[in-house]
Amino acid sequence: MSTDHASAQAERIDTGAQRLEELAEELGATVGRSAGSWIGPDAEAFRAEWSSTAQALRTGTQELLARSAELSRHRDEQDTASEGDGQAGASGTDGGSDTTTGSSAQDGPNAPGEDAYYGEVDPEVVERWESMSREDREAVARAIIEEELAQYGLEDVPVDFDLTGSNGWWEVSDGAHSISINGDRLDTPRLLHTLAHEARHAAQWEAVQDTESGFWDWLPGVDSTADDYERLEEEHGFTREEIDSWREHFDTPKDERGPYLDQSIEVDARNAGAEVSEELTMEDLDRYEELAGVG
Amino acid sequence: MTPSPSRRSLLGASVLPAALSLVGCGSLRGGGDEPSQDPVTADGPGETEPAASPDRCLSAEDAARRDRPTPPPREEAGPENEAIPDRPLSEHGLALFADGERIAAQQTSDALMLGDSDTYGTVVWSTADGTILDRLDNGLVGAIATDSRGRLAIGGVTTVEIREEDGEVLRTLTGGEEPFGPGIGKRVSDLALTSDGTRLVVLGADGRVTVWAVDGDTCEIEHELAADLGPAIAFSLSPADGTLAVCAEDGTVELWDPQAGTRTGTGPEVPGTVAGLAHAADGTLIVCTDGERAVHALDPSGTLTSGPELTSSGPYRVAAGAGGRVAVVGAGDNRVLLWEREADGTTELPVVRGSVGRLVFSPDGGTLYGASPSQGVIAWSGGDSWRTFETP
């Protein structure tokens, strides 16, 4: 999260706290006025219950203000740290395009400013892949994408092979992901990379959504943002810095993002794709063929 | 993500109405005006300009000044510039010279982008030994056509060149700046020179079919054909009578007189969706259908013969050769089907490693050439393997 982002969040929390306080006051006045026109046991019970509800609202307001102050403190600390080492860092502070290309990508052969690396595929796998018919390749490719998505808990994502031009395409619309692969280029084993690459973009988006700050994070029984970051790191190895750099990317208008090859989501997806390409064995391919019902 | 008791699911249930009454739904992202109705995307072909058919002819001076496209600097590279190693040839262009001794195809820009080559565009090989005879380095990687005089018509994305047999540029047609990008998908996808050399038919990257008068000092669009059909995916010019068969995206086939610019008929009634076509030397029209996958032949007398079923889906690359030979391959596929119409025999040719695109027969029909993205120019003359030509 950038410090600009943190400031905006703190401001919104303050606004929310203020609104909550106003609502409590308005409701309290309404309840008080009801004493003149609403009498009886039910009315007495309601007013007694309102008293404890009003206390909970006041506590909630105080909790919100405390959270806001904590967020502001973290923001100031981050600003100080960034000034100290002279680097904007992955989460950035200037809101400019460079902040989307930070050093937050997962460890791997790709890094901002470096030549793109897509992975070397086992020669035996290459030979098998190149000898498959297009229909078989598509079926196996679909199985690979589905397995990649499944490890992130994503299912029923439409996949087609109708893309022309570029190698792959991921998009999410109204919460629904879809992936399109260039079927005319699927004959090259280089596109094994693309299958995992596009699935990774879906995972990046979900990770960003999972760690969005929620207004009610402070309520008992609701996961905190910190818990979500921790869970995602434990389950998928996504660090907080990585996720925040992806968020910043998605939040940045397209024409203000940094160079395509250096964008945080691209560097990370290239690393994910390279890893899958390099680790794909003949046994894996056998299994995917079986899953796809070919071979 | 792995299902969990996340805040998202909680916000979606009991607490959501209360949250809505306070500061708006869900996230506190950015300026708070998310989400947008537009789909969110990562990489893909989103940044390139839509390609246009050529619409004007460059002067000789302007044509001479035209430089081939060059790779963008790293900071401007997009997904369309991501090169693929070991992919030397475009599947779109392959044309045999009339003498059968030379063949032209298109070297992709991938190797240039990767720093493994100094050139890209049209390359000419000897069919006798598969060696490279000439590299035009013109930066065009679309369709190619030849005529009986040895002239070449060479397509790119927005550009078409007409060259003399010796490589001299005679004409350059343009629809705008020729872009650079190994991953640019839409290209000039079919070209044909009429037998008298006075007309050039162009299927542009935007799916328009235009007829150009290119005789003497004339260089202009004479007709646009089949515009009502919507984007065309392929055409074939009959070597027998000059009829042009145009295939639209929806499978509709129309027959046109390209000289007069008039429609002369419709394609054969066949089951399925036409997704590829070619003419044999005697004017027989070969059509390949998707859905109900099969090859059909409509001879000049109007007799329709149905051939073998096709195992792959369209669109199809189709070649017709002497002796009633027909070769078909699905886009991006590596199984080439050979149908010998006279003997009504079918052979699946040796599997091509990777895939094969445009196909063309030698004049005697004895050799089938193919443009394979990974293997380069390949040739099959019988037997259980393809011969590979020198890699550009």
XYZ file of C-alpha atoms in Angstrom:
687
model
C 0.000 0.000 0.000
C 1.420 3.410 -0.885
C 1.501 6.173 1.686
C -0.877 8.152 -0.492
C -3.210 5.208 -0.352
C -2.808 4.997 3.423
C -3.631 8.688 3.828
C -6.751 8.284 1.753
C -7.826 5.288 3.786
C -7.219 7.070 7.090
C -9.266 10.001 5.871
C -12.128 7.749 4.930
C -12.037 5.980 8.260
C -12.223 9.352 9.996
C -15.180 10.278 7.826
C -16.839 6.982 8.644
C -16.286 7.463 12.367
C -17.767 10.911 12.195
C -20.781 9.631 10.301
C -21.235 6.828 12.827
C -21.173 9.350 15.654
C -23.747 11.537 13.883
C -26.002 8.558 13.296
C -25.755 7.562 16.957
C -26.681 11.077 18.015
C -29.643 11.224 15.632
C -30.879 7.827 16.704
C -30.416 8.748 20.380
C -32.488 11.901 19.912
C -35.208 9.935 18.139
C -35.307 7.344 20.895
C -35.426 10.092 23.512
C -38.336 11.853 21.769
C -40.235 8.564 21.638
C -40.683 8.724 25.414
C -43.490 11.251 24.951
C -45.502 9.173 22.515
C -44.467 5.551 23.040
C -45.090 4.098 26.467
C -45.489 0.650 27.935
C -43.252 -2.362 28.677
C -42.050 -2.797 25.084
C -41.051 0.851 24.883
C -39.179 0.668 28.173
C -37.364 -2.475 27.062
C -36.421 -0.885 23.734
C -35.032 2.253 25.372
C -33.033 0.145 27.827
C -31.594 -1.893 24.966
C -30.828 1.262 23.037
C -28.657 2.415 25.863
C -26.284 -0.540 25.429
C -26.413 -0.193 21.624
C -25.461 3.470 21.912
C -22.508 2.487 24.075
C -21.406 -0.051 21.432
C -21.608 2.618 18.752
C -19.507 4.999 20.837
C -16.961 2.213 21.339
C -17.009 1.550 17.619
C -16.383 5.178 16.863
C -13.422 5.250 19.212
C -12.096 2.058 17.646
C -12.333 3.568 14.179
C -10.479 6.695 15.239
C -7.790 4.562 16.862
C -7.399 2.565 13.637
C -7.133 5.748 11.639
C -4.434 7.056 13.940
C -2.562 3.760 13.692
C -2.727 3.875 9.907
C -1.427 7.431 9.882
C 1.424 6.422 12.145
C 2.407 3.565 9.811
C 2.233 5.961 6.897
C 4.596 8.385 8.612
C 6.992 5.573 9.469
C 7.020 4.395 5.889
C 7.656 7.896 4.616
C 10.549 8.226 7.005
C 12.004 4.872 5.993
C 11.720 5.681 2.292
C 13.450 9.003 2.769
C 16.143 7.263 4.786
C 17.242 4.765 2.158
C 16.523 6.991 -0.789
C 14.227 4.484 -2.519
C 10.561 4.693 -3.252
C 10.259 0.951 -2.811
C 7.684 -1.325 -4.254
C 4.740 0.401 -2.727
C 5.994 3.801 -3.751
C 5.118 7.185 -2.443
C 4.860 9.400 -5.454
C 1.924 7.805 -7.185
C 3.769 7.918 -10.496
C 4.175 5.185 -13.027
C 7.423 3.940 -11.550
C 5.638 2.745 -8.471
C 4.052 -0.085 -10.431
C 7.403 -1.573 -11.262
C 8.857 -1.949 -7.827
C 11.021 -4.696 -6.476
C 8.135 -6.601 -5.030
C 7.862 -9.374 -7.598
C 8.324 -12.897 -6.436
C 11.874 -14.162 -6.450
C 12.653 -15.498 -9.891
C 14.675 -14.914 -13.000
C 12.612 -11.926 -14.082
C 13.075 -8.496 -12.588
C 12.213 -4.982 -13.699
C 14.704 -3.685 -16.213
C 16.040 -7.136 -17.016
C 15.540 -9.144 -20.201
C 12.321 -11.113 -20.113
C 12.779 -14.808 -19.365
C 10.052 -17.326 -20.091
C 11.671 -20.591 -19.042
C 13.322 -23.474 -20.849
C 11.116 -26.482 -21.511
C 12.458 -30.029 -21.202
C 13.421 -31.191 -24.735
C 11.397 -34.384 -24.344
C 8.351 -32.342 -23.415
C 9.008 -30.080 -26.400
C 9.090 -33.029 -28.767
C 5.867 -34.488 -27.396
C 4.159 -31.103 -27.406
C 5.123 -30.360 -30.992
C 3.875 -33.715 -32.181
C 0.396 -33.294 -30.686
C -2.496 -32.281 -32.887
C -4.006 -28.885 -32.292
C -7.087 -30.377 -30.685
C -5.015 -32.426 -28.276
C -2.825 -29.448 -27.431
C -5.864 -27.371 -26.659
C -7.305 -30.068 -24.424
C -4.030 -30.446 -22.520
C -3.541 -26.700 -22.319
C -7.002 -26.369 -20.836
C -6.139 -29.012 -18.214
C -2.951 -27.132 -17.313
C -4.758 -23.814 -16.958
C -7.503 -25.375 -14.872
C -4.990 -26.968 -12.542
C -3.094 -23.707 -12.199
C -6.320 -21.876 -11.389
C -7.453 -24.587 -8.992
C -4.392 -24.111 -6.806
C -5.649 -20.571 -6.245
C -9.162 -21.808 -5.524
C -10.512 -20.621 -8.877
C -12.894 -22.847 -10.777
C -15.188 -22.643 -13.780
C -13.129 -19.981 -15.531
C -13.983 -19.899 -19.245
C -10.939 -20.671 -21.407
C -10.842 -20.396 -25.188
C -8.189 -20.577 -27.864
C -9.566 -17.961 -30.212
C -7.125 -15.153 -29.500
C -5.223 -13.749 -32.454
C -2.159 -11.603 -32.226
C -0.688 -11.838 -28.747
C -0.065 -15.086 -26.938
C -2.547 -14.873 -24.111
C -5.213 -12.705 -22.537
C -6.746 -12.584 -19.098
C -9.561 -10.361 -17.995
C -11.997 -10.059 -15.132
C -15.371 -8.470 -15.549
C -17.932 -8.151 -12.774
C -15.890 -10.575 -10.726
C -15.771 -13.248 -13.429
C -12.419 -14.242 -14.895
C -11.822 -15.414 -18.456
C -8.699 -16.496 -20.297
C -8.037 -16.615 -24.020
C -5.000 -18.272 -25.594
C -3.708 -17.889 -29.140
C -4.529 -21.313 -30.567
C -2.571 -20.635 -33.748
C 0.599 -20.284 -31.688
C -0.111 -23.058 -29.241
C 2.186 -25.333 -31.238
C 5.191 -23.606 -29.733
C 6.198 -24.887 -26.285
C 6.823 -21.270 -25.336
C 3.076 -20.987 -24.837
C 3.241 -23.442 -21.943
C 4.542 -20.395 -20.134
C 1.536 -18.388 -21.232
C -0.923 -20.876 -19.738
C 0.483 -20.383 -16.245
C 1.122 -16.695 -16.876
C -2.535 -15.912 -17.542
C -3.726 -18.044 -14.630
C -1.352 -16.092 -12.417
C -2.985 -12.813 -13.414
C -6.284 -14.195 -12.139
C -4.587 -15.110 -8.860
C -3.037 -11.654 -8.563
C -6.430 -10.034 -8.950
C -7.986 -12.304 -6.335
C -5.160 -11.637 -3.902
C -5.715 -7.916 -4.281
C -9.435 -8.330 -3.685
C -8.842 -10.560 -0.654
C -6.690 -7.926 0.987
C -8.826 -4.884 0.338
C -9.267 -2.936 3.522
C -12.757 -3.443 4.867
C -14.582 -0.869 6.880
C -15.609 -3.467 9.436
C -12.256 -5.152 9.860
C -12.234 -4.129 13.510
C -15.379 -6.123 14.326
C -14.912 -9.368 16.227
C -15.139 -12.399 13.922
C -14.093 -10.516 10.853
C -10.622 -11.237 9.475
C -8.277 -8.328 9.575
C -6.336 -7.290 6.509
C -3.206 -8.470 8.224
C -4.743 -11.910 8.619
C -5.514 -12.059 4.904
C -2.010 -11.058 3.926
C -0.659 -13.660 6.287
C -2.965 -16.342 4.937
C -2.064 -15.574 1.313
C 1.636 -15.677 2.106
C 1.236 -18.950 3.896
C -0.915 -20.548 1.207
C 0.609 -19.099 -1.956
C 3.812 -17.341 -1.002
C 2.461 -13.923 -1.976
C 4.146 -11.301 0.165
C 2.351 -8.198 1.318
C 4.675 -6.076 -0.797
C 3.856 -8.111 -3.876
C 0.133 -7.894 -3.372
C 0.297 -4.172 -2.718
C 2.340 -3.633 -5.872
C -0.326 -5.516 -7.856
C -3.024 -3.400 -6.245
C -1.157 -0.283 -7.200
C -0.881 -1.557 -10.747
C -4.593 -2.213 -11.038
C -5.387 1.121 -9.446
C -3.162 3.040 -11.833
C -4.768 4.219 -15.086
C -3.476 2.234 -18.046
C -1.742 5.161 -19.678
C 0.112 6.007 -16.482
C 1.555 2.576 -15.859
C 5.219 1.898 -16.378
C 6.734 -0.088 -19.246
C 4.781 -3.254 -19.953
C 7.716 -5.591 -19.396
C 8.479 -4.028 -16.011
C 4.972 -3.915 -14.591
C 4.770 -5.743 -11.293
C 2.028 -8.110 -12.406
C 3.927 -8.962 -15.586
C 7.245 -9.595 -13.868
C 5.515 -11.838 -11.353
C 3.479 -13.674 -14.006
C 6.612 -14.232 -16.082
C 8.289 -15.773 -13.071
C 5.279 -18.003 -12.463
C 5.133 -19.015 -16.131
C 8.866 -19.667 -16.292
C 8.677 -21.876 -13.233
C 5.875 -23.987 -14.670
C 7.640 -24.258 -18.048
C 10.884 -25.370 -16.477
C 9.359 -27.843 -14.059
C 7.003 -29.557 -16.500
C 8.096 -33.191 -16.783
C 7.012 -35.991 -19.062
C 5.162 -37.481 -16.095
C 3.288 -34.228 -15.675
C 2.444 -34.217 -19.355
C 1.191 -37.802 -19.126
C -1.042 -36.767 -16.267
C -2.379 -33.729 -18.095
C -3.077 -35.848 -21.160
C -4.990 -38.267 -19.000
C -6.944 -35.422 -17.415
C -7.681 -34.078 -20.882
C -8.665 -37.474 -22.218
C -6.087 -37.502 -24.998
C -3.054 -39.594 -25.859
C -8.083 -17.873 -3.739
C -8.672 -20.665 -1.339
C -12.089 -20.296 0.226
C -11.780 -18.809 3.684
C -13.878 -16.879 6.191
C -12.796 -13.728 4.461
C -14.107 -10.287 5.021
C -15.518 -10.315 1.502
C -17.967 -13.053 2.247
C -18.859 -11.471 5.550
C -19.374 -8.093 3.997
C -21.652 -9.719 1.488
C -23.995 -10.948 4.183
C -25.228 -9.486 7.461
C -22.953 -6.509 7.842
C -23.317 -5.280 4.289
C -26.495 -3.227 4.726
C -24.985 -1.349 7.653
C -21.779 -0.750 5.772
C -23.700 0.574 2.810
C -25.387 3.147 4.994
C -22.070 4.550 6.094
C -19.331 4.975 3.537
C -20.360 2.963 0.524
C -19.962 -0.672 -0.375
C -16.925 -2.827 0.030
C -13.468 -1.594 -0.526
C -11.804 1.610 0.392
C -9.578 1.508 -2.666
C -7.911 4.470 -4.279
C -10.227 7.383 -4.746
C -13.227 5.285 -3.848
C -14.827 5.445 -7.267
C -14.157 1.843 -8.183
C -15.287 -0.462 -9.566
C -15.303 0.493 -13.185
C -17.679 -1.209 -15.575
C -14.799 -1.921 -17.956
C -13.208 -5.349 -17.754
C -9.819 -5.381 -16.057
C -7.100 -6.900 -18.207
C -3.397 -7.580 -18.038
C -1.474 -8.379 -21.182
C -3.018 -8.835 -24.594
C -3.497 -7.138 -27.892
C -5.174 -4.089 -26.504
C -2.756 -1.378 -27.500
C -2.343 -1.837 -31.224
C -4.196 0.238 -33.757
C -6.734 -1.625 -35.881
C -5.120 -2.435 -39.201
C -6.558 -1.003 -42.394
C -6.500 -2.257 -45.960
C -4.227 -0.390 -48.347
C -6.112 2.555 -49.803
C -3.488 4.472 -51.762
C -0.458 3.910 -53.885
C 2.838 5.483 -52.902
C 4.825 7.430 -55.439
C 8.088 5.883 -56.534
C 9.963 8.398 -54.398
C 7.906 7.685 -51.287
C 8.150 3.976 -51.868
C 11.930 4.248 -52.099
C 11.993 6.110 -48.799
C 9.944 3.482 -46.983
C 12.004 1.821 -44.277
C 11.114 -1.534 -42.912
C 9.621 -1.391 -39.410
C 12.049 -1.641 -36.531
C 11.604 -2.940 -32.988
C 10.486 -0.365 -30.440
C 12.742 0.558 -27.528
C 12.299 -1.704 -24.531
C 10.246 0.797 -22.573
C 7.717 1.009 -25.394
C 7.464 -2.722 -26.078
C 4.049 -4.241 -25.544
C 2.705 -7.773 -25.604
C 2.599 -7.623 -29.393
C 6.396 -7.348 -29.331
C 7.066 -10.437 -27.256
C 9.152 -12.618 -29.545
C 9.144 -16.387 -29.604
C 12.448 -18.194 -30.128
C 12.850 -20.851 -32.825
C 9.906 -19.571 -34.809
C 11.553 -18.368 -38.011
C 8.687 -18.397 -40.453
C 5.285 -16.798 -40.791
C 2.498 -19.254 -41.543
C 0.751 -16.652 -43.686
C 2.953 -16.359 -46.765
C 4.145 -18.971 -49.258
C 4.249 -18.685 -53.045
C 5.969 -20.730 -55.700
C 7.349 -18.979 -58.760
C 5.858 -20.125 -62.042
C 8.987 -22.018 -63.031
C 8.751 -24.026 -59.834
C 12.425 -23.426 -59.138
C 12.063 -20.790 -56.430
C 9.713 -20.330 -53.545
C 9.096 -17.262 -51.401
C 8.004 -17.141 -47.763
C 8.144 -14.709 -44.879
C 10.749 -14.610 -42.148
C 9.149 -13.432 -38.905
C 10.483 -10.563 -36.848
C 10.949 -12.780 -33.787
C 14.613 -13.467 -34.477
C 15.257 -9.783 -35.135
C 13.548 -8.888 -31.865
C 15.688 -11.449 -30.051
C 18.865 -10.167 -31.669
C 19.411 -13.355 -33.665
C 18.892 -11.874 -37.122
C 19.461 -8.603 -38.934
C 16.603 -9.011 -41.378
C 12.965 -9.978 -41.612
C 10.370 -10.183 -44.302
C 10.399 -11.948 -47.641
C 13.001 -14.636 -48.352
C 13.422 -16.608 -51.586
C 14.710 -20.187 -51.640
C 15.816 -22.603 -54.313
C 13.397 -25.503 -54.410
C 16.142 -27.756 -55.755
C 18.345 -27.705 -52.700
C 16.467 -25.572 -50.170
C 19.135 -22.883 -49.950
C 18.329 -19.225 -49.515
C 18.755 -17.216 -52.700
C 17.639 -13.782 -51.589
C 16.486 -11.865 -48.510
C 14.400 -8.842 -49.370
C 14.411 -7.572 -45.755
C 11.198 -5.700 -46.435
C 9.568 -6.258 -43.042
C 6.409 -7.761 -44.529
C 5.040 -11.006 -43.130
C 1.598 -11.444 -44.666
C 0.424 -13.256 -47.778
C 2.487 -13.593 -50.969
C 1.411 -14.194 -54.574
C 3.316 -14.643 -57.808
C 2.272 -14.349 -61.440
C 3.364 -15.971 -64.657
C 5.917 -13.228 -65.294
C 7.660 -13.872 -62.023
C 6.325 -10.797 -60.295
C 5.676 -10.934 -56.578
C 2.897 -9.333 -54.583
C 3.878 -9.238 -50.908
C 1.590 -8.310 -48.046
C 2.320 -6.991 -44.583
C -0.200 -5.538 -42.153
C -1.143 -2.324 -43.938
C 1.255 -2.581 -46.876
C 1.447 -4.480 -50.157
C 4.474 -4.403 -52.414
C 4.602 -5.448 -56.042
C 8.097 -6.429 -57.092
C 9.723 -7.462 -60.308
C 11.275 -10.897 -60.535
C 14.668 -9.383 -59.725
C 13.320 -7.801 -56.536
C 12.884 -4.255 -57.810
C 9.917 -2.555 -56.156
C 7.330 -1.553 -58.749
C 4.482 -0.434 -56.520
C 3.797 0.045 -52.853
C 0.225 0.174 -51.656
C -0.399 1.442 -48.154
C -3.130 1.838 -45.608
C -0.922 3.574 -43.057
C 2.335 3.019 -41.293
C 3.429 -0.598 -41.267
C 3.663 -1.626 -37.603
C 6.349 -3.779 -36.036
C 5.342 -6.658 -33.863
C 5.812 -10.421 -33.929
C 2.460 -10.723 -32.206
C 0.354 -8.570 -34.477
C -2.398 -10.887 -35.573
C -4.235 -9.255 -38.440
C -2.374 -9.117 -41.717
C -2.963 -8.985 -45.445
C -4.153 -12.556 -45.587
C -4.628 -13.227 -49.298
C -3.273 -11.766 -52.517
C -3.766 -12.696 -56.177
C -2.446 -11.261 -59.422
C -4.662 -11.786 -62.445
C -3.165 -13.794 -65.273
C -2.695 -10.702 -67.454
C -0.967 -8.905 -64.607
C -3.221 -5.865 -64.774
C -5.106 -6.444 -61.518
C -4.151 -7.239 -57.968
C -6.744 -8.561 -55.534
C -6.067 -7.833 -51.873
C -7.696 -9.300 -48.770
C -6.705 -6.708 -46.211
C -6.142 -7.069 -42.496
C -9.578 -5.556 -41.946
C -11.250 -8.253 -44.059
C -11.979 -6.024 -47.071
C -11.485 -7.374 -50.581
C -10.222 -4.747 -53.001
C -9.256 -4.972 -56.658
C -6.411 -2.721 -57.737
C -5.650 -1.691 -61.282
C -1.864 -1.863 -61.474
C -1.245 -1.579 -65.190
C 1.180 0.938 -66.671
C 1.039 4.184 -64.730
C -2.246 3.260 -63.099
C -2.244 2.261 -59.448
C -5.613 2.659 -57.803
C -8.510 0.795 -56.266
C -10.911 -0.210 -58.984
C -13.500 -2.160 -57.029
C -14.328 -3.338 -53.560
C -15.908 -6.772 -53.688
C -18.335 -8.598 -51.437
C -18.520 -5.690 -49.007
C -22.028 -6.758 -47.960
C -20.698 -10.071 -46.694
C -18.753 -8.485 -43.871
C -15.118 -9.405 -43.246
C -13.762 -12.050 -45.612
C -11.420 -14.768 -44.340
C -10.088 -16.096 -47.645
C -10.400 -15.914 -51.397
C -9.213 -17.884 -54.379
C -8.722 -16.757 -57.961
C -9.495 -19.368 -60.582
C -6.544 -19.898 -62.926
C -9.013 -21.155 -65.524
C -11.395 -18.254 -65.980
C -10.380 -15.594 -63.462
C -13.414 -16.059 -61.222
C -12.775 -14.956 -57.663
C -14.371 -17.020 -54.893
C -14.670 -15.036 -51.663
C -15.348 -16.700 -48.315
C -16.839 -14.617 -45.507
C -16.487 -15.170 -41.771
C -19.911 -16.788 -41.609
C -18.999 -19.282 -44.321
C -20.901 -17.596 -47.147
C -19.128 -18.007 -50.478
C -19.692 -15.667 -53.404
C -18.238 -15.726 -56.896
C -17.071 -12.469 -58.450
C -15.619 -11.138 -61.665
C -12.747 -9.039 -60.328
C -12.195 -7.223 -63.609
C -15.774 -6.004 -63.838
C -16.373 -5.846 -60.106
C -19.622 -7.792 -60.413
C -20.994 -10.751 -58.564
C -21.449 -13.763 -60.790
C -22.771 -16.412 -58.464
C -22.658 -18.125 -55.136
C -20.655 -20.993 -53.772
C -21.785 -24.600 -53.624
C -24.483 -25.755 -51.235
C -22.598 -27.914 -48.759
C -23.286 -28.927 -45.168
C -21.286 -27.127 -42.524
C -19.542 -23.759 -42.635
C -17.063 -23.063 -45.398
C -13.758 -22.146 -43.771
C -11.189 -22.517 -46.552
C -11.069 -22.697 -50.335
C -8.804 -23.033 -53.366
C -9.018 -23.490 -57.147
C -7.505 -26.269 -59.184
C -5.968 -25.478 -62.562
C -9.115 -26.552 -64.432
C -11.261 -24.170 -62.371
C -12.587 -26.759 -59.940
C -13.413 -25.000 -56.680
C -12.331 -26.827 -53.542
C -14.131 -25.863 -50.343
C -13.451 -27.128 -46.839
C -16.173 -27.001 -44.239
C -16.077 -26.740 -40.483
C -18.840 -28.041 -38.253
C -19.644 -30.774 -40.745
C -15.942 -31.198 -41.416
C -15.208 -32.295 -44.968
C -13.617 -31.392 -48.296
C -15.778 -30.808 -51.368
C -14.978 -30.159 -55.014
C -17.235 -28.272 -57.437
C -16.029 -28.847 -60.978
C -16.639 -26.382 -63.825
C -19.616 -28.410 -65.045
C -21.323 -27.900 -61.691
C -20.806 -31.402 -60.341
C -20.172 -31.467 -56.615
C -18.033 -34.251 -55.172
C -17.584 -34.723 -51.465
C -14.231 -35.960 -50.268
C -12.860 -37.105 -46.931
C -13.831 -35.883 -43.531
C -11.452 -33.499 -41.842
C -10.158 -34.257 -38.375
C -9.260 -30.719 -37.396
C -11.285 -27.568 -37.076
C -11.098 -24.549 -39.379
C -10.158 -22.142 -40.700
C -8.286 -24.258 -43.211
C -5.297 -23.816 -45.462
C -6.090 -25.483 -48.777
C -3.936 -26.172 -51.828
C -4.988 -27.739 -55.112
C -2.454 -29.271 -57.453
C -2.102 -31.137 -60.693
C -3.521 -34.623 -60.901
C -6.508 -33.755 -58.756
C -4.469 -33.465 -55.598
C -5.836 -31.458 -52.688
C -3.993 -30.780 -49.427
C -5.708 -29.398 -46.325
C -4.561 -28.447 -42.835
C -6.406 -26.709 -40.039
C -5.001 -23.448 -38.689
C -2.330 -24.122 -36.086
C -2.444 -27.866 -36.768
C 0.216 -30.288 -37.938
C -1.858 -33.007 -39.622
C -2.002 -32.453 -43.377
C -4.601 -34.419 -45.273
C -3.948 -35.289 -48.911
C -7.005 -36.066 -51.034
C -6.310 -37.526 -54.471
C -9.560 -36.761 -56.216
C -8.941 -38.827 -59.321
C -8.192 -41.970 -57.356
C -10.460 -40.932 -54.485
C -7.697 -41.801 -52.059
C -6.837 -40.101 -48.810
C -3.478 -39.979 -47.052
C -2.493 -38.347 -43.787
C 0.950 -36.946 -44.423
C 3.764 -37.277 -41.881
C 3.134 -35.158 -38.812
C 4.849 -31.784 -38.998
C 6.611 -30.808 -35.793
C 4.745 -27.819 -34.438
C 2.355 -26.684 -37.121
C 2.139 -25.782 -40.773
C 0.312 -22.923 -42.419
C 0.089 -21.989 -46.079
C 0.464 -24.906 -48.526
C 1.330 -24.925 -52.231
C 1.948 -27.687 -54.792
C 4.748 -27.833 -57.305
C 3.565 -27.364 -60.924
C 3.466 -31.131 -61.518
C 1.699 -31.763 -58.219
C 4.461 -34.075 -57.090
C 5.720 -31.965 -54.216
C 3.784 -30.174 -51.533
C 5.441 -27.212 -49.866
C 4.418 -25.791 -46.521
C 5.211 -22.757 -44.365
C 5.862 -24.106 -40.893
C 6.454 -21.497 -38.186
C 8.939 -23.682 -36.330
C 10.394 -25.819 -39.140
C 10.605 -23.167 -41.853
C 9.824 -24.033 -45.458
C 9.181 -27.756 -45.698
C 8.560 -30.058 -48.663
C 6.967 -33.465 -49.006
C 7.414 -35.514 -52.156
C 6.259 -38.858 -50.824
C 7.705 -40.975 -48.059
C 7.519 -40.586 -44.329
C 9.223 -37.284 -43.739
C 9.282 -33.666 -44.794
C 12.392 -32.047 -46.211
C 13.360 -28.828 -44.473
C 14.854 -25.811 -46.201
C 17.603 -23.555 -44.944
C 16.411 -21.618 -41.931
C 16.428 -17.878 -42.538
